[in-house]
Amino acid sequence: MERLAPKFTTLGCRLNAYETEAMKELSAAAGVENAVVVNTCAVTAEAVRKARQEIRKLRRDNPDAKLIVTGCAAQTEPETFSNMAEVDLVIGNTEKMQPGTWAKMRAPDFVGETERVQVDDIMSVTETAGHLIDGFGTRSRAYVQVQNGCDHRCTFCIIPYGRGNSRSVPAGVVVDQIKRLVDRGYNEVVLTGVDLTSWGADLPSQPKLGDLVMRILKLVPDLPRLRISSIDSIEVDENLMQAIATEPRLMPHLHLSLQAGDDMILKRMKRRHLRDDAIRFCEEARKLRPDMTYGADIIAGFPTETEAMFENSLKLVQECDLTWLHVFPYSARQGTPAARMPAVDGTAIKSRAARLRAAGQDQVARHLAAQVGQTHHILMENPRMGRTAQFAEVLFDRDQPEGQIVTARISGQTEGQLTA
């Protein structure tokens, strides 16, 4: 029988995609063959349903391969996947990043020689994975994991049980990796994590994310663009605000973990900010950096949400001038406090999510219209498409150098994209 390199399927967040790249390297180094690996997401019940659906499809398409399930859903509910006839092996989020886990899979009948479920207590993990990869995805932008896990316990969220407590990669390790990426020709680096603004709390002297950003920009002067992924605005420190104000190489685009715009719902979610905190942060950051744009996560139909409470979330889109929305229709996660709260009618949830998405589309259209006639520095992701500093897609009618930053005047917009 022909021996094939493992196939990987990634569901969920950017951090999962990063870790899939690491697993590709680990499995190749171990000589694993003829396997299919599904890296799952647990953020909603729908995400788990999609994982099960994907597993069944992959089994039909790969009847002779060993099927391995890992990721957050495998960590939080291993029995769900070990009970599936299609699945040969379930491994946890810590185990998937360990060379020893993959080394055990070399034998053709590895399932018979290893424990079928390898999922340890994620809360006992005190270090981030030591396995670092030098960029993935396009040749233009690299992602660097600087933090994992979360110490907060929002009532709707299962992720701390999939990722464990917050732990940080030391600044020196991060800087060294970014230097390597710049040497390899990457023009943009994105810092990623589960709860990025908690970076440093577990390190000696407890530095803040702003300290890390300033250190990267100082010690890697050849890095053209630094971007930070989703942040909790209430945790933003003075140095990060200073970087927003003074560092043009820090991109003017922040994705905010807002979740709702009503104070009572925010309290029931066990968030640490109120709506006025979010509005104040957006105003302050935009004063420091007038070209700043915001994305945000917002949940529609959280338990007990009335129409008036939802309207407060809808109004927040305008009041914070949000542009790129990630809208999540509320989906109960078993084992979370919110799952025991009085639910909102499913039809109302769908309707509210649709209204939020429509508000987001209006904001995107306004943002794009304002860019027409402006000159932007655009990082090319492929020969015909790049992104502005604010992360808007730009289409070109002729080839540009992939991975390079080009300067172009925006000529128009079309269906959520700019043209140049």
Short mmCIF file of C-alpha atoms in Angstrom, two decimals:
data_model
loop_
_atom_site.label_atom_id
_atom_site.label_comp_id
_atom_site.label_asym_id
_atom_site.label_seq_id
_atom_site.Cartn_x
_atom_site.Cartn_y
_atom_site.Cartn_z
CA MET A 1 0.00 0.00 0.00
CA GLU A 2 1.26 3.47 -0.87
CA ARG A 3 2.37 5.45 2.18
CA LEU A 4 1.08 9.02 2.19
CA ALA A 5 2.01 12.08 4.24
CA PRO A 6 -0.67 13.06 6.81
CA LYS A 7 -3.54 15.28 5.67
CA PHE A 8 -4.61 18.10 8.00
CA THR A 9 -7.97 19.88 8.36
CA THR A 10 -8.17 23.00 10.52
CA LEU A 11 -11.40 24.32 12.05
CA GLY A 12 -11.68 27.54 14.06
CA CYS A 13 -9.25 30.29 14.92
CA ARG A 14 -5.94 31.58 13.61
CA LEU A 15 -4.13 30.02 16.57
CA ASN A 16 -5.43 26.60 15.49
CA ALA A 17 -4.12 27.27 11.98
CA TYR A 18 -0.74 28.17 13.48
CA GLU A 19 -0.69 24.97 15.51
CA THR A 20 -1.64 22.87 12.47
CA GLU A 21 1.53 24.12 10.77
CA ALA A 22 3.51 23.06 13.84
CA MET A 23 1.87 19.61 13.77
CA LYS A 24 2.78 19.22 10.09
CA GLU A 25 6.43 19.73 11.02
CA LEU A 26 6.22 17.42 14.04
CA SER A 27 4.49 14.62 12.12
CA ALA A 28 6.95 14.91 9.20
CA ALA A 29 9.92 14.75 11.59
CA ALA A 30 8.41 11.63 13.21
CA GLY A 31 7.75 9.95 9.87
CA VAL A 32 3.99 9.61 10.38
CA GLU A 33 2.21 8.29 7.28
CA ASN A 34 -1.28 7.58 6.01
CA ALA A 35 -3.10 9.65 8.65
CA VAL A 36 -5.82 12.31 8.61
CA VAL A 37 -5.69 14.89 11.41
CA VAL A 38 -8.65 17.13 12.33
CA ASN A 39 -7.77 20.16 14.49
CA THR A 40 -11.15 21.06 16.04
CA CYS A 41 -12.75 24.19 17.50
CA ALA A 42 -15.02 24.30 20.57
CA VAL A 43 -16.12 27.94 20.60
CA THR A 44 -19.80 27.07 19.96
CA ALA A 45 -21.97 23.96 19.90
CA GLU A 46 -22.23 24.54 16.15
CA ALA A 47 -18.42 24.32 15.87
CA VAL A 48 -18.48 20.88 17.51
CA ARG A 49 -21.33 19.76 15.20
CA LYS A 50 -19.26 20.88 12.17
CA ALA A 51 -16.26 18.94 13.50
CA ARG A 52 -18.30 15.74 13.70
CA GLN A 53 -19.65 16.34 10.19
CA GLU A 54 -16.12 16.93 8.83
CA ILE A 55 -14.82 13.76 10.52
CA ARG A 56 -17.52 11.64 8.86
CA LYS A 57 -16.73 13.15 5.45
CA LEU A 58 -12.97 12.63 5.89
CA ARG A 59 -13.54 9.00 6.88
CA ARG A 60 -15.61 8.40 3.71
CA ASP A 61 -12.90 10.06 1.58
CA ASN A 62 -10.00 8.27 3.35
CA PRO A 63 -11.24 4.81 4.34
CA ASP A 64 -7.74 3.33 4.90
CA ALA A 65 -6.13 6.22 6.83
CA LYS A 66 -5.79 6.52 10.60
CA LEU A 67 -8.09 9.36 11.71
CA ILE A 68 -6.77 11.53 14.54
CA VAL A 69 -8.86 14.21 16.28
CA THR A 70 -7.27 17.02 18.30
CA GLY A 71 -7.87 20.69 19.17
CA CYS A 72 -10.18 22.44 21.62
CA ALA A 73 -13.25 20.24 21.11
CA ALA A 74 -11.11 17.11 21.58
CA GLN A 75 -9.76 18.67 24.79
CA THR A 76 -13.14 19.69 26.25
CA GLU A 77 -15.19 16.64 25.26
CA PRO A 78 -12.88 13.74 24.31
CA GLU A 79 -15.63 11.17 24.82
CA THR A 80 -17.74 12.78 22.05
CA PHE A 81 -15.02 11.91 19.54
CA SER A 82 -13.75 8.66 21.03
CA ASN A 83 -17.34 7.37 20.77
CA MET A 84 -17.35 8.01 17.00
CA ALA A 85 -16.67 4.83 15.00
CA GLU A 86 -14.77 6.91 12.42
CA VAL A 87 -12.10 8.07 14.94
CA ASP A 88 -8.93 6.11 15.73
CA LEU A 89 -7.19 8.46 18.15
CA VAL A 90 -8.07 11.55 20.25
CA ILE A 91 -5.21 13.78 21.47
CA GLY A 92 -5.39 16.92 23.61
CA ASN A 93 -4.11 20.44 22.96
CA THR A 94 -0.93 19.91 24.98
CA GLU A 95 -0.22 16.47 23.53
CA LYS A 96 -0.61 17.63 19.92
CA MET A 97 2.41 19.96 20.31
CA GLN A 98 4.77 17.31 21.78
CA PRO A 99 7.22 15.46 19.49
CA GLY A 100 6.81 12.30 21.60
CA THR A 101 3.10 12.09 20.75
CA TRP A 102 3.89 11.94 17.04
CA ALA A 103 6.87 9.61 17.46
CA LYS A 104 4.50 6.95 18.86
CA MET A 105 2.49 7.07 15.62
CA ARG A 106 5.26 5.82 13.34
CA ALA A 107 4.22 2.16 13.41
CA PRO A 108 1.67 1.14 10.75
CA ASP A 109 -0.68 -0.08 13.50
CA PHE A 110 0.05 2.75 15.94
CA VAL A 111 -3.50 2.81 17.32
CA GLY A 112 -3.01 -0.65 18.77
CA GLU A 113 0.22 0.46 20.43
CA THR A 114 -0.90 3.75 21.94
CA GLU A 115 -3.70 4.82 24.24
CA ARG A 116 -6.77 5.69 22.14
CA VAL A 117 -7.54 8.85 24.15
CA GLN A 118 -4.54 10.99 25.15
CA VAL A 119 -6.02 14.08 26.82
CA ASP A 120 -4.47 15.30 30.07
CA ASP A 121 -5.60 18.04 32.46
CA ILE A 122 -4.95 21.26 30.51
CA MET A 123 -5.18 23.31 33.74
CA SER A 124 -1.93 21.74 34.97
CA VAL A 125 0.05 23.10 31.99
CA THR A 126 2.31 25.99 32.99
CA GLU A 127 4.29 26.68 29.80
CA THR A 128 3.48 27.59 26.22
CA ALA A 129 4.42 25.07 23.58
CA GLY A 130 8.12 25.29 22.86
CA HIS A 131 7.55 24.49 19.19
CA LEU A 132 7.79 27.71 17.18
CA ILE A 133 7.28 27.90 13.44
CA ASP A 134 8.68 30.54 11.13
CA GLY A 135 5.53 31.80 9.49
CA PHE A 136 2.74 30.20 7.47
CA GLY A 137 -0.07 31.06 5.12
CA THR A 138 0.99 33.61 2.54
CA ARG A 139 4.58 34.58 1.91
CA SER A 140 3.71 38.12 2.99
CA ARG A 141 2.43 37.78 6.54
CA ALA A 142 3.65 35.58 9.40
CA TYR A 143 1.83 34.73 12.63
CA VAL A 144 3.70 34.44 15.92
CA GLN A 145 2.03 32.84 18.93
CA VAL A 146 3.07 34.79 22.03
CA GLN A 147 0.42 33.59 24.50
CA ASN A 148 -1.95 30.68 25.12
CA GLY A 149 -4.82 29.98 27.52
CA CYS A 150 -7.06 32.31 29.51
CA ASP A 151 -7.47 33.11 33.22
CA HIS A 152 -10.92 34.70 32.81
CA ARG A 153 -14.16 32.79 33.12
CA CYS A 154 -16.75 34.49 30.93
CA THR A 155 -20.04 32.70 31.48
CA PHE A 156 -20.52 31.78 27.78
CA CYS A 157 -17.01 30.56 27.07
CA ILE A 158 -15.63 27.02 27.05
CA ILE A 159 -12.19 28.02 25.68
CA PRO A 160 -10.27 28.14 29.03
CA TYR A 161 -11.17 24.46 29.44
CA GLY A 162 -9.74 23.76 25.98
CA ARG A 163 -6.66 25.94 26.30
CA GLY A 164 -5.85 26.03 30.01
CA ASN A 165 -4.66 28.99 32.08
CA SER A 166 -2.85 31.95 30.56
CA ARG A 167 0.84 31.49 29.83
CA SER A 168 3.25 33.67 27.89
CA VAL A 169 6.22 33.22 25.57
CA PRO A 170 9.17 35.27 26.96
CA ALA A 171 9.90 38.50 25.06
CA GLY A 172 13.42 37.44 24.08
CA VAL A 173 12.11 34.28 22.39
CA VAL A 174 9.49 36.31 20.50
CA VAL A 175 12.03 38.90 19.34
CA ASP A 176 14.44 36.21 18.12
CA GLN A 177 11.69 34.52 16.12
CA ILE A 178 10.57 37.80 14.52
CA LYS A 179 14.20 38.56 13.55
CA ARG A 180 14.31 35.19 11.76
CA LEU A 181 11.04 35.95 9.97
CA VAL A 182 12.30 39.35 8.79
CA ASP A 183 15.55 37.72 7.59
CA ARG A 184 13.39 35.32 5.55
CA GLY A 185 11.65 38.24 3.84
CA TYR A 186 8.37 38.62 5.75
CA ASN A 187 7.12 42.20 5.72
CA GLU A 188 4.38 41.81 8.32
CA VAL A 189 4.14 39.90 11.59
CA VAL A 190 0.89 39.31 13.52
CA LEU A 191 1.04 38.58 17.25
CA THR A 192 -1.54 35.96 18.22
CA GLY A 193 -2.86 34.36 21.40
CA VAL A 194 -6.04 33.30 23.14
CA ASP A 195 -6.12 36.31 25.50
CA LEU A 196 -3.39 38.49 24.02
CA THR A 197 -3.67 41.41 26.44
CA SER A 198 -2.90 39.11 29.38
CA TRP A 199 0.58 38.48 27.91
CA GLY A 200 3.31 38.81 30.53
CA ALA A 201 1.25 38.33 33.71
CA ASP A 202 3.00 34.99 34.39
CA LEU A 203 6.51 36.20 33.51
CA PRO A 204 9.11 37.68 35.91
CA SER A 205 8.41 41.41 36.56
CA GLN A 206 4.99 40.96 34.88
CA PRO A 207 5.53 42.97 31.68
CA LYS A 208 2.51 44.08 29.62
CA LEU A 209 1.64 43.60 25.96
CA GLY A 210 2.66 47.21 25.26
CA ASP A 211 6.15 46.44 26.61
CA LEU A 212 6.44 43.53 24.17
CA VAL A 213 5.24 45.64 21.23
CA MET A 214 7.70 48.45 22.01
CA ARG A 215 10.54 45.94 22.45
CA ILE A 216 9.82 44.25 19.10
CA LEU A 217 9.70 47.57 17.25
CA LYS A 218 12.95 48.75 18.90
CA LEU A 219 14.94 45.53 18.53
CA VAL A 220 13.72 44.57 15.05
CA PRO A 221 14.08 47.89 13.18
CA ASP A 222 13.84 46.16 9.78
CA LEU A 223 10.31 44.86 10.45
CA PRO A 224 8.04 47.05 8.26
CA ARG A 225 4.66 46.13 9.81
CA LEU A 226 3.56 44.73 13.16
CA ARG A 227 -0.08 43.79 13.72
CA ILE A 228 -1.81 42.60 16.88
CA SER A 229 -4.82 40.28 16.73
CA SER A 230 -7.86 40.28 19.02
CA ILE A 231 -7.46 42.24 22.28
CA ASP A 232 -9.49 42.99 25.39
CA SER A 233 -9.73 46.80 25.40
CA ILE A 234 -10.10 47.03 29.22
CA GLU A 235 -6.65 45.39 29.59
CA VAL A 236 -4.79 47.74 27.23
CA ASP A 237 -1.78 49.28 29.02
CA GLU A 238 -0.10 52.70 28.75
CA ASN A 239 2.76 51.46 26.60
CA LEU A 240 0.37 49.96 24.06
CA MET A 241 -1.45 53.31 23.87
CA GLN A 242 1.95 54.98 23.47
CA ALA A 243 2.80 52.61 20.61
CA ILE A 244 -0.56 53.37 18.94
CA ALA A 245 0.25 57.08 19.19
CA THR A 246 3.91 57.05 18.10
CA GLU A 247 4.70 53.91 16.08
CA PRO A 248 3.64 54.04 12.41
CA ARG A 249 4.89 50.44 12.00
CA LEU A 250 2.14 49.25 14.37
CA MET A 251 -0.85 48.78 12.09
CA PRO A 252 -3.94 50.99 12.75
CA HIS A 253 -6.35 48.08 13.03
CA LEU A 254 -7.52 46.52 16.32
CA HIS A 255 -9.96 43.67 16.73
CA LEU A 256 -11.80 44.10 20.03
CA SER A 257 -13.38 41.42 22.19
CA LEU A 258 -16.52 43.43 23.04
CA GLN A 259 -19.22 40.67 22.97
CA ALA A 260 -22.15 43.00 23.82
CA GLY A 261 -23.16 46.64 24.17
CA ASP A 262 -25.56 46.39 27.11
CA ASP A 263 -24.27 46.73 30.69
CA MET A 264 -26.58 44.12 32.20
CA ILE A 265 -25.67 41.55 29.53
CA LEU A 266 -21.96 42.36 29.98
CA LYS A 267 -22.32 41.70 33.72
CA ARG A 268 -24.15 38.42 33.07
CA MET A 269 -21.39 37.47 30.65
CA LYS A 270 -18.89 38.25 33.45
CA ARG A 271 -17.00 40.65 31.20
CA ARG A 272 -14.76 43.20 32.91
CA HIS A 273 -15.85 46.27 30.94
CA LEU A 274 -19.06 48.27 30.50
CA ARG A 275 -20.30 49.85 27.26
CA ASP A 276 -18.91 53.29 28.21
CA ASP A 277 -15.45 51.73 28.68
CA ALA A 278 -15.56 50.40 25.13
CA ILE A 279 -16.71 53.73 23.68
CA ARG A 280 -14.05 55.63 25.64
CA PHE A 281 -11.27 53.31 24.49
CA CYS A 282 -12.27 53.61 20.83
CA GLU A 283 -12.41 57.41 21.07
CA GLU A 284 -9.03 57.64 22.83
CA ALA A 285 -7.21 55.30 20.43
CA ARG A 286 -8.66 57.11 17.41
CA LYS A 287 -7.56 60.48 18.83
CA LEU A 288 -4.03 59.10 19.05
CA ARG A 289 -4.26 57.48 15.60
CA PRO A 290 -6.93 59.09 13.39
CA ASP A 291 -6.74 56.33 10.75
CA MET A 292 -7.48 53.59 13.33
CA THR A 293 -10.16 51.05 12.37
CA TYR A 294 -11.82 48.51 14.65
CA GLY A 295 -13.16 45.03 14.27
CA ALA A 296 -15.16 43.40 17.07
CA ASP A 297 -16.69 40.17 18.28
CA ILE A 298 -20.38 40.57 19.22
CA ILE A 299 -22.77 37.85 20.42
CA ALA A 300 -26.43 38.09 19.36
CA GLY A 301 -29.12 36.62 21.61
CA PHE A 302 -27.19 35.95 24.81
CA PRO A 303 -29.54 34.42 27.45
CA THR A 304 -31.94 37.00 29.01
CA GLU A 305 -31.19 39.55 26.22
CA THR A 306 -34.31 41.66 25.60
CA GLU A 307 -34.94 43.66 22.44
CA ALA A 308 -33.89 46.85 24.28
CA MET A 309 -30.66 45.21 25.43
CA PHE A 310 -29.95 44.06 21.88
CA GLU A 311 -30.56 47.60 20.59
CA ASN A 312 -27.71 48.73 22.87
CA SER A 313 -25.37 46.29 21.12
CA LEU A 314 -26.61 47.47 17.72
CA LYS A 315 -26.03 51.13 18.69
CA LEU A 316 -22.50 50.28 19.86
CA VAL A 317 -21.55 49.56 16.23
CA GLN A 318 -22.08 53.26 15.47
CA GLU A 319 -20.89 54.62 18.81
CA CYS A 320 -17.54 52.82 18.58
CA ASP A 321 -17.48 53.21 14.77
CA LEU A 322 -16.75 49.49 14.32
CA THR A 323 -15.92 48.29 10.81
CA TRP A 324 -15.12 44.56 10.67
CA LEU A 325 -17.69 42.64 12.75
CA HIS A 326 -17.54 38.97 13.75
CA VAL A 327 -21.14 38.22 14.75
CA PHE A 328 -21.86 35.07 16.75
CA PRO A 329 -25.48 33.92 17.18
CA TYR A 330 -25.47 32.69 20.81
CA SER A 331 -25.05 28.92 21.05
CA ALA A 332 -25.17 27.25 24.48
CA ARG A 333 -22.01 25.37 25.47
CA GLN A 334 -22.70 22.57 27.94
CA GLY A 335 -20.70 23.10 31.13
CA THR A 336 -20.79 26.92 31.02
CA PRO A 337 -22.90 29.03 33.44
CA ALA A 338 -24.69 30.79 30.55
CA ALA A 339 -26.09 27.44 29.37
CA ARG A 340 -28.22 27.38 32.55
CA MET A 341 -29.63 30.90 32.03
CA PRO A 342 -33.06 31.55 30.41
CA ALA A 343 -32.59 31.20 26.65
CA VAL A 344 -33.67 33.65 23.95
CA ASP A 345 -35.98 32.31 21.22
CA GLY A 346 -33.94 30.85 18.32
CA THR A 347 -35.80 32.90 15.68
CA ALA A 348 -35.02 36.12 17.58
CA ILE A 349 -31.34 35.13 17.83
CA LYS A 350 -31.14 34.61 14.04
CA SER A 351 -32.92 37.90 13.36
CA ARG A 352 -30.64 39.84 15.72
CA ALA A 353 -27.50 38.29 14.22
CA ALA A 354 -28.73 39.27 10.73
CA ARG A 355 -29.36 42.86 11.86
CA LEU A 356 -25.89 43.08 13.38
CA ARG A 357 -24.29 41.71 10.21
CA ALA A 358 -26.24 44.21 8.10
CA ALA A 359 -25.00 47.06 10.33
CA GLY A 360 -21.47 45.71 9.90
CA GLN A 361 -21.82 45.60 6.11
CA ASP A 362 -23.01 49.23 6.11
CA GLN A 363 -19.94 50.21 8.15
CA VAL A 364 -17.60 48.37 5.76
CA ALA A 365 -19.21 50.13 2.78
CA ARG A 366 -18.74 53.52 4.47
CA HIS A 367 -15.11 52.76 5.32
CA LEU A 368 -14.31 51.62 1.78
CA ALA A 369 -16.05 54.60 0.19
CA ALA A 370 -13.88 56.94 2.28
CA GLN A 371 -10.71 55.29 0.91
CA VAL A 372 -11.45 56.03 -2.77
CA GLY A 373 -8.93 58.59 -4.01
CA GLN A 374 -6.61 57.95 -1.04
CA THR A 375 -3.08 56.57 -1.37
CA HIS A 376 -2.34 53.40 0.64
CA HIS A 377 0.63 51.18 1.36
CA ILE A 378 -0.64 47.72 0.46
CA LEU A 379 0.92 44.39 1.44
CA MET A 380 0.48 41.99 -1.49
CA GLU A 381 -0.88 38.57 -0.45
CA ASN A 382 -0.93 37.32 -4.05
CA PRO A 383 -0.14 39.03 -7.38
CA ARG A 384 -3.64 40.58 -7.68
CA MET A 385 -4.73 41.12 -4.04
CA GLY A 386 -3.25 42.89 -1.03
CA ARG A 387 -4.39 44.58 2.18
CA THR A 388 -4.18 48.12 3.47
CA ALA A 389 -2.80 48.88 6.93
CA GLN A 390 -6.45 48.84 8.12
CA PHE A 391 -6.83 45.32 6.65
CA ALA A 392 -9.15 46.19 3.74
CA GLU A 393 -8.67 43.97 0.68
CA VAL A 394 -7.45 45.71 -2.48
CA LEU A 395 -7.77 44.17 -5.95
CA PHE A 396 -5.35 45.10 -8.75
CA ASP A 397 -5.90 44.75 -12.50
CA ARG A 398 -2.28 43.79 -13.12
CA ASP A 399 0.28 41.67 -11.28
CA GLN A 400 2.19 43.12 -8.33
CA PRO A 401 5.20 41.60 -6.50
CA GLU A 402 3.83 39.06 -4.01
CA GLY A 403 4.91 39.64 -0.41
CA GLN A 404 5.99 43.22 -1.07
CA ILE A 405 4.45 46.50 0.12
CA VAL A 406 3.32 48.60 -2.83
CA THR A 407 2.04 52.18 -2.82
CA ALA A 408 -1.13 52.71 -4.83
CA ARG A 409 -4.02 55.12 -5.20
CA ILE A 410 -7.45 53.59 -4.54
CA SER A 411 -9.60 53.92 -7.66
CA GLY A 412 -12.90 52.40 -6.50
CA GLN A 413 -14.70 49.72 -4.50
CA THR A 414 -16.60 46.58 -5.38
CA GLU A 415 -18.51 44.15 -3.10
CA GLY A 416 -16.53 44.65 0.07
CA GLN A 417 -13.17 45.21 -1.61
CA LEU A 418 -11.19 48.17 -2.87
CA THR A 419 -9.70 48.44 -6.36
CA ALA A 420 -6.40 50.04 -7.33
#
